[in-house]
Tab-separated table of C-alpha atoms and ligand atoms in Angstrom:
chain	number	residue	atom	x	y	z
G	1	MET	CA	123.477	8.604	-65.414
G	2	GLN	CA	125.725	7.742	-68.712
G	3	LYS	CA	128.462	8.783	-71.041
G	4	PRO	CA	131.322	7.310	-72.397
G	5	THR	CA	133.855	7.758	-69.551
G	6	LEU	CA	133.190	8.511	-65.843
G	7	VAL	CA	135.902	10.196	-63.981
G	8	VAL	CA	136.234	9.215	-60.449
G	9	GLY	CA	138.166	11.621	-58.218
G	10	GLY	CA	138.266	15.348	-58.279
G	11	GLY	CA	141.568	15.735	-57.051
G	12	ILE	CA	144.566	17.224	-59.389
G	13	SER	CA	145.029	14.005	-60.651
G	14	GLY	CA	141.101	13.565	-61.375
G	15	ILE	CA	140.927	17.334	-62.768
G	16	SER	CA	143.799	16.562	-65.093
G	17	ALA	CA	141.962	13.744	-66.623
G	18	ALA	CA	139.217	15.914	-66.913
G	19	LEU	CA	140.210	19.052	-68.402
G	20	THR	CA	142.267	16.905	-70.925
G	21	LEU	CA	139.282	15.424	-72.227
G	22	LEU	CA	137.273	18.132	-72.386
G	23	ASP	CA	140.095	19.960	-74.797
G	24	SER	CA	140.043	16.646	-76.801
G	25	GLY	CA	135.790	17.325	-77.193
G	26	HIS	CA	135.494	13.786	-75.528
G	27	GLU	CA	131.659	13.621	-73.484
G	28	PHE	CA	132.489	12.038	-69.681
G	29	TYR	CA	131.033	13.129	-66.058
G	30	LEU	CA	133.650	14.302	-63.226
G	31	ILE	CA	131.898	11.888	-59.927
G	32	THR	CA	133.721	13.429	-56.764
G	33	ASP	CA	132.779	14.171	-53.319
G	34	ASN	CA	135.067	17.318	-53.214
G	35	LEU	CA	136.822	19.598	-55.929
G	36	GLY	CA	140.955	19.957	-55.069
G	37	GLY	CA	141.514	16.807	-52.503
G	38	ARG	CA	144.192	17.399	-51.051
G	39	VAL	CA	144.969	20.697	-52.503
G	40	ARG	CA	142.430	22.379	-49.946
G	41	TYR	CA	143.141	26.378	-50.835
G	42	ASP	CA	140.763	29.155	-48.864
G	43	PRO	CA	139.941	31.752	-51.200
G	44	GLN	CA	139.088	33.754	-48.144
G	45	ALA	CA	142.126	33.690	-46.027
G	46	LYS	CA	144.165	32.429	-48.928
G	47	VAL	CA	145.751	29.947	-47.671
G	48	ASN	CA	146.442	26.246	-48.542
G	49	TYR	CA	145.623	23.528	-45.883
G	50	GLY	CA	147.105	20.831	-47.813
G	51	ALA	CA	149.574	20.989	-50.625
G	52	TYR	CA	151.977	23.949	-49.819
G	53	PHE	CA	153.672	24.464	-52.797
G	54	VAL	CA	154.731	23.743	-56.593
G	55	MET	CA	157.848	24.327	-58.378
G	56	GLY	CA	159.049	25.681	-61.275
G	57	SER	CA	158.973	22.360	-62.747
G	58	TYR	CA	155.470	21.462	-62.699
G	59	SER	CA	154.515	22.240	-66.053
G	60	TYR	CA	151.439	19.632	-65.999
G	61	ALA	CA	149.777	20.625	-62.203
G	62	CYS	CA	150.447	24.586	-63.042
G	63	ARG	CA	148.081	24.194	-65.950
G	64	ILE	CA	145.055	23.689	-62.788
G	65	LEU	CA	147.447	25.745	-59.962
G	66	THR	CA	148.874	29.222	-60.554
G	67	PRO	CA	152.019	30.088	-58.537
G	68	GLU	CA	152.062	32.912	-56.683
G	69	ALA	CA	154.578	33.592	-53.958
G	70	LEU	CA	158.321	32.659	-54.380
G	71	LEU	CA	159.753	31.272	-51.922
G	72	LYS	CA	162.821	32.580	-51.480
G	73	PRO	CA	165.905	30.865	-50.203
G	74	THR	CA	167.364	33.399	-48.249
G	75	SER	CA	163.989	33.597	-45.956
G	76	VAL	CA	164.463	29.832	-44.648
G	77	LEU	CA	166.240	28.983	-41.558
G	78	PHE	CA	167.189	25.222	-40.933
G	79	HIS	CA	167.163	23.902	-37.797
G	80	ASN	CA	169.389	21.092	-36.929
G	81	SER	CA	168.167	21.126	-33.250
G	82	PRO	CA	166.807	23.861	-30.812
G	83	GLU	CA	169.904	25.138	-30.116
G	84	VAL	CA	172.153	25.110	-33.985
G	85	SER	CA	170.268	26.445	-36.964
G	86	PHE	CA	171.648	28.498	-39.923
G	87	PRO	CA	170.165	29.716	-43.153
G	88	LEU	CA	171.254	29.207	-46.413
G	89	LEU	CA	174.001	32.270	-46.920
G	90	HIS	CA	176.362	31.440	-43.828
G	91	PRO	CA	179.707	30.336	-43.757
G	92	HIS	CA	178.182	27.437	-42.013
G	93	SER	CA	177.269	26.376	-45.868
G	94	LEU	CA	181.087	26.992	-47.185
G	95	ALA	CA	182.128	23.745	-44.714
G	96	ARG	CA	179.587	22.169	-46.524
G	97	LEU	CA	180.918	22.944	-49.963
G	98	PRO	CA	181.919	19.366	-51.122
G	99	ASP	CA	179.082	17.857	-49.512
G	100	LEU	CA	176.429	20.390	-51.252
G	101	THR	CA	178.783	20.164	-54.236
G	102	ARG	CA	178.481	16.037	-54.386
G	103	PHE	CA	174.423	16.676	-53.797
G	104	PHE	CA	174.175	19.118	-57.062
G	105	PHE	CA	175.782	16.295	-59.583
G	106	ALA	CA	173.050	13.602	-57.765
G	107	MET	CA	170.500	16.192	-58.220
G	108	ARG	CA	172.192	17.064	-61.945
G	109	GLN	CA	172.017	13.341	-63.156
G	110	PHE	CA	168.427	13.146	-61.492
G	111	THR	CA	166.685	15.335	-63.346
G	112	SER	CA	168.487	14.980	-66.394
G	113	HIS	CA	166.534	11.615	-66.373
G	114	TYR	CA	163.481	12.705	-64.767
G	115	GLY	CA	162.284	15.242	-67.587
G	116	PRO	CA	162.037	12.267	-69.894
G	117	TYR	CA	160.871	10.128	-67.985
G	118	LYS	CA	157.940	12.553	-66.933
G	119	GLU	CA	157.191	13.046	-70.408
G	120	ARG	CA	157.179	9.315	-71.416
G	121	CYS	CA	154.921	8.717	-68.402
G	122	LEU	CA	152.149	10.610	-70.879
G	123	ILE	CA	151.838	8.121	-73.221
G	124	MET	CA	153.032	5.026	-71.203
G	125	PRO	CA	152.232	3.175	-67.700
G	126	GLN	CA	154.485	4.669	-65.132
G	127	LYS	CA	155.917	0.989	-64.589
G	128	GLN	CA	157.311	0.799	-68.476
G	129	ALA	CA	158.878	4.442	-68.428
G	130	LEU	CA	160.877	3.648	-65.454
G	131	ALA	CA	161.481	-0.018	-66.926
G	132	VAL	CA	163.202	2.183	-69.955
G	133	ASP	CA	165.452	4.098	-67.645
G	134	PRO	CA	167.781	1.730	-65.101
G	135	TYR	CA	169.108	4.014	-63.492
G	136	LEU	CA	165.461	5.884	-62.062
G	137	ALA	CA	164.213	1.356	-62.128
G	138	ASP	CA	166.798	1.643	-59.655
G	139	LEU	CA	166.296	4.416	-57.872
G	140	PHE	CA	161.903	3.232	-56.967
G	141	SER	CA	163.391	0.863	-55.044
G	142	GLN	CA	166.756	1.570	-53.306
G	143	PRO	CA	166.131	3.256	-49.679
G	144	ALA	CA	167.167	7.156	-49.726
G	145	SER	CA	169.773	6.897	-46.618
G	146	GLU	CA	171.644	4.783	-48.874
G	147	PHE	CA	171.628	6.711	-51.651
G	148	ILE	CA	173.095	9.688	-50.144
G	149	ARG	CA	175.586	7.632	-48.405
G	150	GLU	CA	176.782	6.038	-51.725
G	151	LYS	CA	176.812	9.885	-52.962
G	152	GLY	CA	178.580	11.134	-49.978
G	153	PHE	CA	176.643	13.721	-49.024
G	154	GLU	CA	175.145	12.564	-45.226
G	155	GLN	CA	176.112	15.931	-44.055
G	156	ALA	CA	174.708	18.226	-46.322
G	157	SER	CA	172.028	16.034	-45.816
G	158	ALA	CA	171.609	16.695	-42.364
G	159	ASP	CA	172.281	19.845	-42.298
G	160	TYR	CA	169.948	20.992	-44.637
G	161	ILE	CA	168.480	18.769	-47.267
G	162	ALA	CA	166.649	15.886	-45.054
G	163	SER	CA	164.962	18.828	-43.294
G	164	PHE	CA	163.598	20.000	-46.492
G	165	THR	CA	162.614	16.942	-47.306
G	166	PHE	CA	161.022	16.331	-44.608
G	167	ALA	CA	158.860	19.638	-44.403
G	168	CYS	CA	157.981	18.171	-47.727
G	169	THR	CA	156.635	15.016	-46.512
G	170	GLY	CA	156.853	13.959	-42.659
G	171	VAL	CA	159.237	11.324	-43.396
G	172	SER	CA	162.981	11.106	-42.772
G	173	PRO	CA	165.058	9.597	-45.617
G	174	GLU	CA	165.074	6.497	-43.718
G	175	GLY	CA	161.853	6.011	-44.450
G	176	LEU	CA	161.734	7.444	-48.227
G	177	THR	CA	162.968	5.714	-51.390
G	178	ALA	CA	165.878	7.624	-53.122
G	179	PHE	CA	163.578	8.543	-56.009
G	180	ASP	CA	160.952	10.353	-53.748
G	181	PHE	CA	164.027	11.983	-51.945
G	182	LEU	CA	165.436	13.028	-55.111
G	183	ASN	CA	161.882	14.038	-57.052
G	184	VAL	CA	161.411	16.125	-53.729
G	185	SER	CA	164.907	17.865	-52.796
G	186	THR	CA	164.486	19.051	-56.925
G	187	GLY	CA	162.369	21.935	-55.096
G	188	LEU	CA	166.302	23.021	-52.909
G	189	ILE	CA	167.302	23.694	-56.839
G	190	VAL	CA	164.538	25.346	-59.077
G	191	PRO	CA	162.437	28.235	-57.691
G	192	ILE	CA	159.231	27.067	-55.387
G	193	TYR	CA	155.973	28.803	-54.984
G	194	CYS	CA	152.685	29.315	-53.043
G	195	PHE	CA	149.656	28.323	-55.485
G	196	ARG	CA	146.218	29.383	-55.400
G	197	PHE	CA	143.202	27.238	-56.347
G	198	ASP	CA	140.525	29.030	-58.463
G	199	GLN	CA	137.499	26.409	-57.754
G	200	ASP	CA	135.089	28.555	-58.889
G	201	ALA	CA	136.709	29.332	-62.264
G	202	LEU	CA	137.080	24.964	-62.542
G	203	VAL	CA	133.435	24.536	-61.961
G	204	ARG	CA	132.135	27.036	-64.677
G	205	ARG	CA	134.572	25.112	-67.055
G	206	LEU	CA	133.175	22.015	-66.541
G	207	GLY	CA	129.759	22.963	-66.387
G	208	GLY	CA	127.600	19.636	-66.305
G	209	ARG	CA	129.871	17.224	-66.449
G	210	LEU	CA	130.627	17.823	-62.896
G	211	VAL	CA	128.791	15.427	-60.669
G	212	LEU	CA	129.133	15.850	-56.661
G	213	ASP	CA	128.689	12.054	-55.375
G	214	SER	CA	130.701	9.151	-53.442
G	215	ILE	CA	131.336	6.609	-55.567
G	216	THR	CA	130.851	3.132	-53.377
G	217	ARG	CA	130.982	0.416	-55.649
G	218	ILE	CA	132.115	-0.402	-59.213
G	219	GLN	CA	131.263	-3.072	-61.024
G	220	SER	CA	132.373	-4.767	-64.762
G	221	GLU	CA	129.751	-5.744	-66.805
G	222	PRO	CA	130.395	-6.996	-70.398
G	223	GLY	CA	131.432	-4.294	-72.462
G	224	HIS	CA	130.931	-1.653	-69.555
G	225	TYR	CA	130.830	-0.536	-65.816
G	226	CYS	CA	128.313	0.125	-63.182
G	227	LEU	CA	128.813	2.688	-60.751
G	228	ALA	CA	126.892	3.039	-57.486
G	229	GLY	CA	127.125	6.777	-56.066
G	230	ARG	CA	126.235	7.114	-51.772
G	231	SER	CA	123.164	9.331	-53.513
G	232	GLY	CA	121.489	6.317	-54.575
G	233	GLN	CA	122.471	7.672	-58.436
G	234	GLU	CA	123.591	4.497	-60.758
G	235	TYR	CA	125.945	5.631	-63.433
G	236	THR	CA	127.347	3.181	-66.663
G	237	ALA	CA	130.229	3.801	-69.289
G	238	GLN	CA	132.485	2.096	-71.253
G	239	ASN	CA	135.705	3.572	-69.431
G	240	VAL	CA	136.411	4.605	-66.106
G	241	ILE	CA	139.037	6.881	-64.446
G	242	LEU	CA	139.542	5.965	-60.753
G	243	ALA	CA	141.551	9.088	-59.743
G	244	THR	CA	140.833	8.134	-55.821
G	245	PRO	CA	143.316	8.328	-53.424
G	246	ALA	CA	145.057	5.235	-53.240
G	247	CYS	CA	143.446	3.547	-49.966
G	248	VAL	CA	140.139	4.188	-51.390
G	249	THR	CA	140.653	2.889	-55.175
G	250	GLN	CA	142.365	-0.005	-53.108
G	251	ASP	CA	138.946	-0.820	-51.220
G	252	LEU	CA	136.986	-0.019	-54.606
G	253	LEU	CA	139.240	-2.457	-56.457
G	254	GLY	CA	140.121	-5.191	-53.553
G	255	LEU	CA	143.517	-4.529	-54.446
G	256	PRO	CA	146.139	-5.837	-52.677
G	257	GLU	CA	149.576	-4.113	-51.228
G	258	ILE	CA	150.026	-0.256	-51.880
G	259	ARG	CA	152.239	1.873	-50.454
G	260	GLN	CA	151.993	2.682	-46.873
G	261	SER	CA	150.568	6.178	-46.043
G	262	CYS	CA	152.189	8.928	-44.002
G	263	GLN	CA	149.835	11.096	-41.901
G	264	LEU	CA	150.249	15.162	-41.643
G	265	TYR	CA	148.452	17.466	-38.917
G	266	VAL	CA	148.262	21.413	-40.237
G	267	TRP	CA	147.217	24.265	-37.721
G	268	HIS	CA	146.951	27.975	-38.884
G	269	ILE	CA	147.233	29.942	-36.281
G	270	ARG	CA	147.819	33.728	-35.524
G	271	ALA	CA	150.633	33.490	-33.123
G	272	VAL	CA	153.795	34.873	-31.733
G	273	LEU	CA	156.649	33.261	-32.438
G	274	LYS	CA	159.530	32.500	-30.447
G	275	PRO	CA	162.369	34.809	-31.117
G	276	LEU	CA	164.674	32.692	-33.221
G	277	TYR	CA	161.615	31.271	-35.312
G	278	ARG	CA	160.225	35.019	-35.646
G	279	ARG	CA	163.192	36.146	-37.971
G	280	TYR	CA	162.571	33.661	-41.380
G	281	GLU	CA	159.384	32.932	-43.134
G	282	LEU	CA	159.705	29.472	-43.123
G	283	ASN	CA	161.452	27.255	-40.368
G	284	LEU	CA	162.823	23.802	-41.643
G	285	PHE	CA	162.763	21.178	-38.330
G	286	PRO	CA	164.872	17.539	-38.366
G	287	PRO	CA	162.866	14.779	-38.676
G	288	THR	CA	163.702	13.787	-35.235
G	289	SER	CA	161.448	17.242	-34.488
G	290	GLU	CA	157.379	16.656	-33.876
G	291	ILE	CA	157.365	19.845	-36.092
G	292	MET	CA	158.399	19.551	-39.733
G	293	LEU	CA	157.984	23.704	-40.200
G	294	THR	CA	156.291	27.051	-40.022
G	295	ALA	CA	155.254	29.002	-42.645
G	296	ARG	CA	154.667	33.065	-42.622
G	297	GLN	CA	151.687	33.888	-44.517
G	298	TRP	CA	150.886	36.885	-46.670
G	299	ASP	CA	148.945	38.319	-43.466
G	300	GLY	CA	151.816	37.463	-40.583
G	301	THR	CA	149.222	34.266	-39.639
G	302	TYR	CA	150.777	30.892	-39.627
G	303	LEU	CA	150.648	27.238	-40.931
G	304	VAL	CA	152.617	24.612	-38.695
G	305	TYR	CA	153.271	21.554	-40.022
G	306	SER	CA	153.251	17.906	-38.148
G	307	ASN	CA	153.700	14.461	-38.477
G	308	THR	CA	152.122	14.071	-35.220
G	309	ALA	CA	148.698	14.759	-33.898
G	310	GLY	CA	148.357	16.581	-30.402
G	311	ALA	CA	151.995	18.520	-31.680
G	312	ASP	CA	152.593	20.707	-28.605
G	313	LEU	CA	152.881	24.351	-30.898
G	314	MET	CA	154.870	26.178	-27.553
G	315	GLN	CA	157.826	24.342	-28.471
G	316	VAL	CA	157.878	27.385	-31.738
G	317	CYS	CA	155.327	30.112	-30.076
G	318	GLU	CA	155.345	32.101	-27.260
G	319	THR	CA	151.076	33.026	-27.728
G	320	PHE	CA	148.924	31.192	-30.222
G	321	GLU	CA	145.185	30.975	-31.080
G	322	ILE	CA	144.070	28.317	-33.946
G	323	LEU	CA	142.237	29.751	-37.076
G	324	CYS	CA	142.356	26.537	-38.475
G	325	GLN	CA	143.334	22.551	-38.284
G	326	VAL	CA	143.001	19.946	-40.322
G	327	ALA	CA	144.178	16.136	-40.088
G	328	TRP	CA	145.428	14.577	-43.179
G	329	GLU	CA	144.992	10.629	-41.919
G	330	LYS	CA	146.534	9.506	-45.061
G	331	ALA	CA	148.630	12.081	-46.583
G	332	MET	CA	151.154	10.838	-49.064
G	333	TYR	CA	151.920	7.590	-50.106
G	334	VAL	CA	155.419	7.741	-49.822
G	335	GLN	CA	156.738	4.682	-47.892
G	336	GLY	CA	157.552	1.367	-49.855
G	337	SER	CA	157.471	0.362	-53.381
G	338	ALA	CA	154.586	-1.880	-54.215
G	339	TYR	CA	153.195	-0.483	-57.588
G	340	LEU	CA	149.793	0.240	-58.771
G	341	ASP	CA	149.064	-1.075	-62.415
G	342	GLN	CA	147.190	2.107	-64.076
G	343	GLN	CA	145.794	-0.182	-66.630
G	344	PRO	CA	144.188	-3.181	-63.841
G	345	ALA	CA	141.151	-4.159	-66.701
G	346	PRO	CA	140.121	-2.721	-70.179
G	347	GLY	CA	138.605	0.251	-70.280
G	348	LEU	CA	139.458	1.205	-66.144
G	349	TYR	CA	142.246	3.257	-65.469
G	350	LEU	CA	144.156	4.308	-62.010
G	351	ALA	CA	145.797	7.883	-61.694
G	352	GLY	CA	146.804	9.480	-58.590
G	353	ASP	CA	149.702	9.651	-56.718
G	354	HIS	CA	150.459	6.270	-55.565
G	355	ASN	CA	153.080	5.740	-57.922
G	356	GLY	CA	154.760	9.220	-57.747
G	357	LEU	CA	155.063	11.979	-54.960
G	358	GLY	CA	152.936	14.700	-55.228
G	359	LEU	CA	150.896	17.045	-57.593
G	360	GLU	CA	153.133	17.008	-60.668
G	361	PRO	CA	153.158	12.732	-61.064
G	362	ALA	CA	149.307	13.303	-60.130
G	363	ALA	CA	148.790	15.223	-62.788
G	364	ILE	CA	150.538	13.828	-65.075
G	365	SER	CA	148.986	9.948	-63.949
G	366	GLY	CA	145.340	11.515	-65.005
G	367	ILE	CA	146.571	12.822	-68.406
G	368	PHE	CA	148.003	9.025	-69.155
G	369	ALA	CA	144.714	7.874	-68.457
G	370	ALA	CA	142.702	10.447	-70.537
G	371	ASN	CA	145.291	10.100	-73.673
G	372	GLN	CA	144.479	5.906	-73.368
G	373	ILE	CA	140.457	6.496	-73.971
G	374	ILE	CA	141.018	9.389	-76.790
G	375	ALA	CA	143.499	7.309	-78.653
G	376	LYS	CA	141.073	4.769	-78.509
G	377	GLY	CA	138.483	6.780	-80.636
V	401	LIG	C1	148.905	18.378	-46.305
V	401	LIG	C2	149.990	18.211	-47.299
V	401	LIG	C3	150.736	19.095	-47.776
V	401	LIG	C4	151.334	18.299	-48.959
V	401	LIG	N1	151.996	19.320	-49.652
V	401	LIG	C5	152.887	19.148	-51.028
V	401	LIG	C6	153.706	20.104	-51.799
V	401	LIG	O1	153.735	21.231	-51.140
V	401	LIG	N2	153.752	19.631	-53.254
V	401	LIG	C7	153.255	18.813	-53.364
V	401	LIG	O2	153.433	18.283	-54.742
V	401	LIG	N3	152.754	18.103	-53.161
V	401	LIG	C8	151.825	18.188	-51.942
V	401	LIG	N4	151.084	17.210	-51.447
V	401	LIG	C9	150.842	15.757	-51.896
V	401	LIG	C10	149.497	16.062	-53.053
V	401	LIG	O3	148.490	17.307	-52.411
V	401	LIG	C11	149.431	14.995	-53.044
V	401	LIG	O4	150.014	14.062	-54.563
V	401	LIG	C12	147.878	15.234	-54.275
V	401	LIG	O5	147.274	16.466	-54.296
V	401	LIG	C13	147.249	14.204	-54.742
V	401	LIG	O6	146.458	14.034	-56.004
V	401	LIG	P1	145.280	13.078	-56.185
V	401	LIG	O7	143.957	13.768	-57.128
V	401	LIG	O8	145.814	11.858	-56.672
V	401	LIG	O9	144.790	12.687	-55.034
V	401	LIG	P2	143.308	13.734	-53.926
V	401	LIG	O10	143.700	14.936	-54.146
V	401	LIG	O11	143.443	12.758	-52.608
V	401	LIG	O12	142.049	13.673	-54.681
V	401	LIG	C14	141.190	12.896	-54.730
V	401	LIG	C15	139.901	13.284	-55.096
V	401	LIG	O13	138.936	11.798	-54.556
V	401	LIG	C16	138.056	11.978	-53.911
V	401	LIG	N5	137.107	11.111	-53.420
V	401	LIG	C17	137.999	10.206	-52.710
V	401	LIG	N6	136.677	8.954	-52.596
V	401	LIG	C18	135.785	9.173	-53.488
V	401	LIG	C19	134.538	8.555	-53.933
V	401	LIG	N7	134.305	7.309	-53.276
V	401	LIG	N8	133.819	8.485	-54.503
V	401	LIG	C20	134.425	10.163	-55.508
V	401	LIG	N9	134.494	10.921	-55.023
V	401	LIG	C21	135.915	10.719	-54.088
V	401	LIG	C22	138.216	12.954	-53.344
V	401	LIG	O14	137.400	13.665	-52.461
V	401	LIG	C23	139.366	14.319	-53.625
V	401	LIG	O15	138.456	15.222	-54.738
V	401	LIG	C24	150.724	17.298	-49.999
V	401	LIG	C25	149.507	16.781	-49.201
V	401	LIG	C26	149.338	16.787	-48.163
V	401	LIG	C27	148.033	15.904	-47.246
């Protein structure tokens, strides 16, 4: 099968690339073994088993994902330990006001740099977009724990912020870069929403351009690429956007170092939570806990996230019945500062969340790759 461009991988990065090409009238196939990738929305249960929320600032990811229920700050309970917990609106927050103020100033500075960086990433590789801004470039290699110490908000971090970033990544600030920590922490200062992913509408939109297959080999030939599918089908194209998870991209291209991934485990349960955890929609736990969060769903069931396989759910439940469980052995590429070249060879583009954490950077990397191809004409 032949087209000018092949997009490999149907997660948010590949879908963003495909829709950008579609809108410009460029011919392509999107070859993937599933649509959504780490977005795994179950339309029957109306529950997300992978990525859980989008931020109000996710203008590119939300071209594909539809924000729904707003997560209210008053519905969140932060747990410091099994004995100590407090909501945001609590006298304890007043004691933390100086620390929280320093955090908000740090966030204000970060977001004023991050917005323009996002826009630059649509038209230049992330590495180049980062190099333009030394403040952001430093954050990319600085450990988050060092940044927190430097800015003087350790106590607010211990009480609130680290629980939030742990809930989003499964990693403590010791394991995150300052860049990822601040990027994720944006969810504490902008509205965040659960979302819906309409896979059927997307399948209709892509029509015959969507091919369900798994690519096992990529070979560079003069002027084009040859790809082999597990189905036995061969594909050729002048351009390839490889929007597979970083570990797959690494295997397919024999790449050197990539950022290390974390593991996440998700349980969807019908449960009676312990009284302390029943009162709030969202319980966020500290990085020392094996349970990261519990999130009440629209129908009264719960999602529980952990970074530990076989975590003991009885820590938070009185009784439970498992409705579904999903193990994400390579959930997010959050550890380290290795960078993947987004344009490693002529006509070959890499998209995904390997250089930036979460749905929005993934979407932007796909749009960037498509923009490069469209610009070639
Ligand atoms: C449990 C969990 C919770 C998360 N929560 C959030 C959150 O709340 N907010 C947020 O912003 N981010 C969250 N993330 C991260 C977010 O899901 C990812 O950053 C994002 O989905 C990555 O998109 P992607 O397109 O780069 O990769 P993926 O979604 O992994 O897509 C890659 C695609 O490639 C396909 N593929 C793989 N190998 C092949 C092959 N050989 N041939 C063809 N196709 C192939 C896969 O099937 C998949 O469709 C979460 C992730 C997990 C696992």
